[in-house]
Amino acid sequence: MLQLIVLYPQPSDAGQFEKDYQVHLELLHEKMGIPADQRPYKVTKMMATPAVPKYYQMFTMEFPTNEALQATMSSAEMQEVGADAARISSGGAPVILIGDEVG
């Protein structure tokens, strides 16, 4: 199973990021045709530690094949969602990774 992983740096204003992120998720649902009551993704908030973590939040969405991932990533709808992710990431550009689940 392939995973799209988006790491958001610590935002300059966490409260504003939280508001913007809710709107961002609504955009994802709208553009990708995901029903409002479904979450085919995970959002993980990083916990505070003595050293401030580099990343604030992680978004993960699984894809069954590389072809499905590539088709989604190259769609105009996902390009719009990706541009919005960059817009709301006030702590710097989000880091986008592709992972292959092992085991």
PDB file of C-alpha atoms in Angstrom:
ATOM      1  CA  MET A   1       0.000   0.000   0.000  1.00  0.00           C
ATOM      2  CA  LEU A   2       1.440   3.362  -1.035  1.00  0.00           C
ATOM      3  CA  GLN A   3       1.045   6.392   1.181  1.00  0.00           C
ATOM      4  CA  LEU A   4       0.930  10.070   0.373  1.00  0.00           C
ATOM      5  CA  ILE A   5       2.416  11.846   3.397  1.00  0.00           C
ATOM      6  CA  VAL A   6       2.272  15.608   3.915  1.00  0.00           C
ATOM      7  CA  LEU A   7       4.260  17.092   6.810  1.00  0.00           C
ATOM      8  CA  TYR A   8       3.299  20.591   7.910  1.00  0.00           C
ATOM      9  CA  PRO A   9       6.001  22.640   9.692  1.00  0.00           C
ATOM     10  CA  GLN A  10       5.198  24.449  12.930  1.00  0.00           C
ATOM     11  CA  PRO A  11       2.863  27.286  11.861  1.00  0.00           C
ATOM     12  CA  SER A  12       3.486  30.908  12.744  1.00  0.00           C
ATOM     13  CA  ASP A  13      -0.078  31.023  14.159  1.00  0.00           C
ATOM     14  CA  ALA A  14      -1.428  27.621  15.261  1.00  0.00           C
ATOM     15  CA  GLY A  15      -4.965  28.914  15.803  1.00  0.00           C
ATOM     16  CA  GLN A  16      -5.162  30.296  12.282  1.00  0.00           C
ATOM     17  CA  PHE A  17      -3.631  27.118  10.862  1.00  0.00           C
ATOM     18  CA  GLU A  18      -6.334  25.039  12.585  1.00  0.00           C
ATOM     19  CA  LYS A  19      -9.090  27.191  11.068  1.00  0.00           C
ATOM     20  CA  ASP A  20      -7.476  27.136   7.636  1.00  0.00           C
ATOM     21  CA  TYR A  21      -6.880  23.376   7.828  1.00  0.00           C
ATOM     22  CA  GLN A  22     -10.574  22.651   8.418  1.00  0.00           C
ATOM     23  CA  VAL A  23     -11.412  24.618   5.270  1.00  0.00           C
ATOM     24  CA  HIS A  24      -8.575  22.812   3.475  1.00  0.00           C
ATOM     25  CA  LEU A  25     -10.056  19.410   4.377  1.00  0.00           C
ATOM     26  CA  GLU A  26     -13.456  20.571   3.116  1.00  0.00           C
ATOM     27  CA  LEU A  27     -11.763  21.496  -0.177  1.00  0.00           C
ATOM     28  CA  LEU A  28     -10.133  18.048  -0.337  1.00  0.00           C
ATOM     29  CA  HIS A  29     -13.509  16.380   0.169  1.00  0.00           C
ATOM     30  CA  GLU A  30     -15.190  18.592  -2.421  1.00  0.00           C
ATOM     31  CA  LYS A  31     -12.527  18.293  -5.124  1.00  0.00           C
ATOM     32  CA  MET A  32     -11.885  14.561  -4.678  1.00  0.00           C
ATOM     33  CA  GLY A  33     -15.560  13.608  -4.273  1.00  0.00           C
ATOM     34  CA  ILE A  34     -15.088  12.265  -0.742  1.00  0.00           C
ATOM     35  CA  PRO A  35     -18.383  12.130   1.187  1.00  0.00           C
ATOM     36  CA  ALA A  36     -18.381  14.409   4.248  1.00  0.00           C
ATOM     37  CA  ASP A  37     -18.855  11.470   6.618  1.00  0.00           C
ATOM     38  CA  GLN A  38     -15.815   9.547   5.322  1.00  0.00           C
ATOM     39  CA  ARG A  39     -12.139  10.038   6.131  1.00  0.00           C
ATOM     40  CA  PRO A  40      -9.953   7.899   3.850  1.00  0.00           C
ATOM     41  CA  TYR A  41      -6.941   9.595   5.407  1.00  0.00           C
ATOM     42  CA  LYS A  42      -5.336  10.157   8.788  1.00  0.00           C
ATOM     43  CA  VAL A  43      -4.324  13.434  10.389  1.00  0.00           C
ATOM     44  CA  THR A  44      -1.717  13.159  13.144  1.00  0.00           C
ATOM     45  CA  LYS A  45      -0.878  16.108  15.385  1.00  0.00           C
ATOM     46  CA  MET A  46       2.690  16.025  16.725  1.00  0.00           C
ATOM     47  CA  MET A  47       2.959  16.089  20.494  1.00  0.00           C
ATOM     48  CA  ALA A  48       4.911  18.753  22.320  1.00  0.00           C
ATOM     49  CA  THR A  49       8.235  17.559  23.660  1.00  0.00           C
ATOM     50  CA  PRO A  50      11.038  19.413  25.474  1.00  0.00           C
ATOM     51  CA  ALA A  51      12.467  20.178  22.034  1.00  0.00           C
ATOM     52  CA  VAL A  52       9.797  21.726  19.808  1.00  0.00           C
ATOM     53  CA  PRO A  53       9.099  19.213  17.034  1.00  0.00           C
ATOM     54  CA  LYS A  54       9.993  20.372  13.545  1.00  0.00           C
ATOM     55  CA  TYR A  55       6.585  19.345  12.248  1.00  0.00           C
ATOM     56  CA  TYR A  56       3.195  20.326  13.594  1.00  0.00           C
ATOM     57  CA  GLN A  57       0.977  17.872  11.757  1.00  0.00           C
ATOM     58  CA  MET A  58       1.056  14.938   9.346  1.00  0.00           C
ATOM     59  CA  PHE A  59      -1.546  13.982   6.750  1.00  0.00           C
ATOM     60  CA  THR A  60      -1.491  10.419   5.386  1.00  0.00           C
ATOM     61  CA  MET A  61      -3.654   8.936   2.630  1.00  0.00           C
ATOM     62  CA  GLU A  62      -3.270   5.431   1.227  1.00  0.00           C
ATOM     63  CA  PHE A  63      -3.448   4.332  -2.398  1.00  0.00           C
ATOM     64  CA  PRO A  64      -3.690   0.722  -3.618  1.00  0.00           C
ATOM     65  CA  THR A  65      -1.343   1.178  -6.588  1.00  0.00           C
ATOM     66  CA  ASN A  66       1.228   3.585  -7.956  1.00  0.00           C
ATOM     67  CA  GLU A  67      -1.096   4.213 -10.898  1.00  0.00           C
ATOM     68  CA  ALA A  68      -3.918   5.298  -8.567  1.00  0.00           C
ATOM     69  CA  LEU A  69      -1.553   7.586  -6.673  1.00  0.00           C
ATOM     70  CA  GLN A  70      -0.150   9.132  -9.865  1.00  0.00           C
ATOM     71  CA  ALA A  71      -3.621   9.645 -11.354  1.00  0.00           C
ATOM     72  CA  THR A  72      -4.776  11.411  -8.214  1.00  0.00           C
ATOM     73  CA  MET A  73      -1.655  13.538  -7.834  1.00  0.00           C
ATOM     74  CA  SER A  74      -1.730  14.672 -11.473  1.00  0.00           C
ATOM     75  CA  SER A  75      -5.433  15.589 -11.471  1.00  0.00           C
ATOM     76  CA  ALA A  76      -6.412  19.248 -11.668  1.00  0.00           C
ATOM     77  CA  GLU A  77      -8.454  18.793  -8.506  1.00  0.00           C
ATOM     78  CA  MET A  78      -5.495  17.543  -6.465  1.00  0.00           C
ATOM     79  CA  GLN A  79      -3.276  20.262  -7.921  1.00  0.00           C
ATOM     80  CA  GLU A  80      -5.733  22.786  -6.477  1.00  0.00           C
ATOM     81  CA  VAL A  81      -5.725  21.005  -3.107  1.00  0.00           C
ATOM     82  CA  GLY A  82      -1.912  20.946  -3.142  1.00  0.00           C
ATOM     83  CA  ALA A  83      -1.726  24.673  -3.848  1.00  0.00           C
ATOM     84  CA  ASP A  84      -4.078  25.265  -0.933  1.00  0.00           C
ATOM     85  CA  ALA A  85      -1.859  23.138   1.336  1.00  0.00           C
ATOM     86  CA  ALA A  86       1.078  25.387   0.476  1.00  0.00           C
ATOM     87  CA  ARG A  87      -1.057  28.493   1.097  1.00  0.00           C
ATOM     88  CA  ILE A  88      -2.099  27.486   4.627  1.00  0.00           C
ATOM     89  CA  SER A  89       1.358  26.262   5.696  1.00  0.00           C
ATOM     90  CA  SER A  90       2.554  29.477   7.355  1.00  0.00           C
ATOM     91  CA  GLY A  91       5.649  27.845   8.897  1.00  0.00           C
ATOM     92  CA  GLY A  92       7.193  27.035   5.531  1.00  0.00           C
ATOM     93  CA  ALA A  93       6.370  24.786   2.615  1.00  0.00           C
ATOM     94  CA  PRO A  94       4.836  21.432   3.515  1.00  0.00           C
ATOM     95  CA  VAL A  95       7.017  18.392   2.869  1.00  0.00           C
ATOM     96  CA  ILE A  96       5.423  15.834   0.555  1.00  0.00           C
ATOM     97  CA  LEU A  97       6.620  12.249   0.710  1.00  0.00           C
ATOM     98  CA  ILE A  98       5.550   8.978  -0.894  1.00  0.00           C
ATOM     99  CA  GLY A  99       5.953   5.884   1.255  1.00  0.00           C
ATOM    100  CA  ASP A 100       5.510   2.177   0.659  1.00  0.00           C
ATOM    101  CA  GLU A 101       4.095   0.354   3.660  1.00  0.00           C
ATOM    102  CA  VAL A 102       6.320  -2.509   4.733  1.00  0.00           C
ATOM    103  CA  GLY A 103       5.125  -5.631   6.521  1.00  0.00           C
TER     104      GLY A 103
END
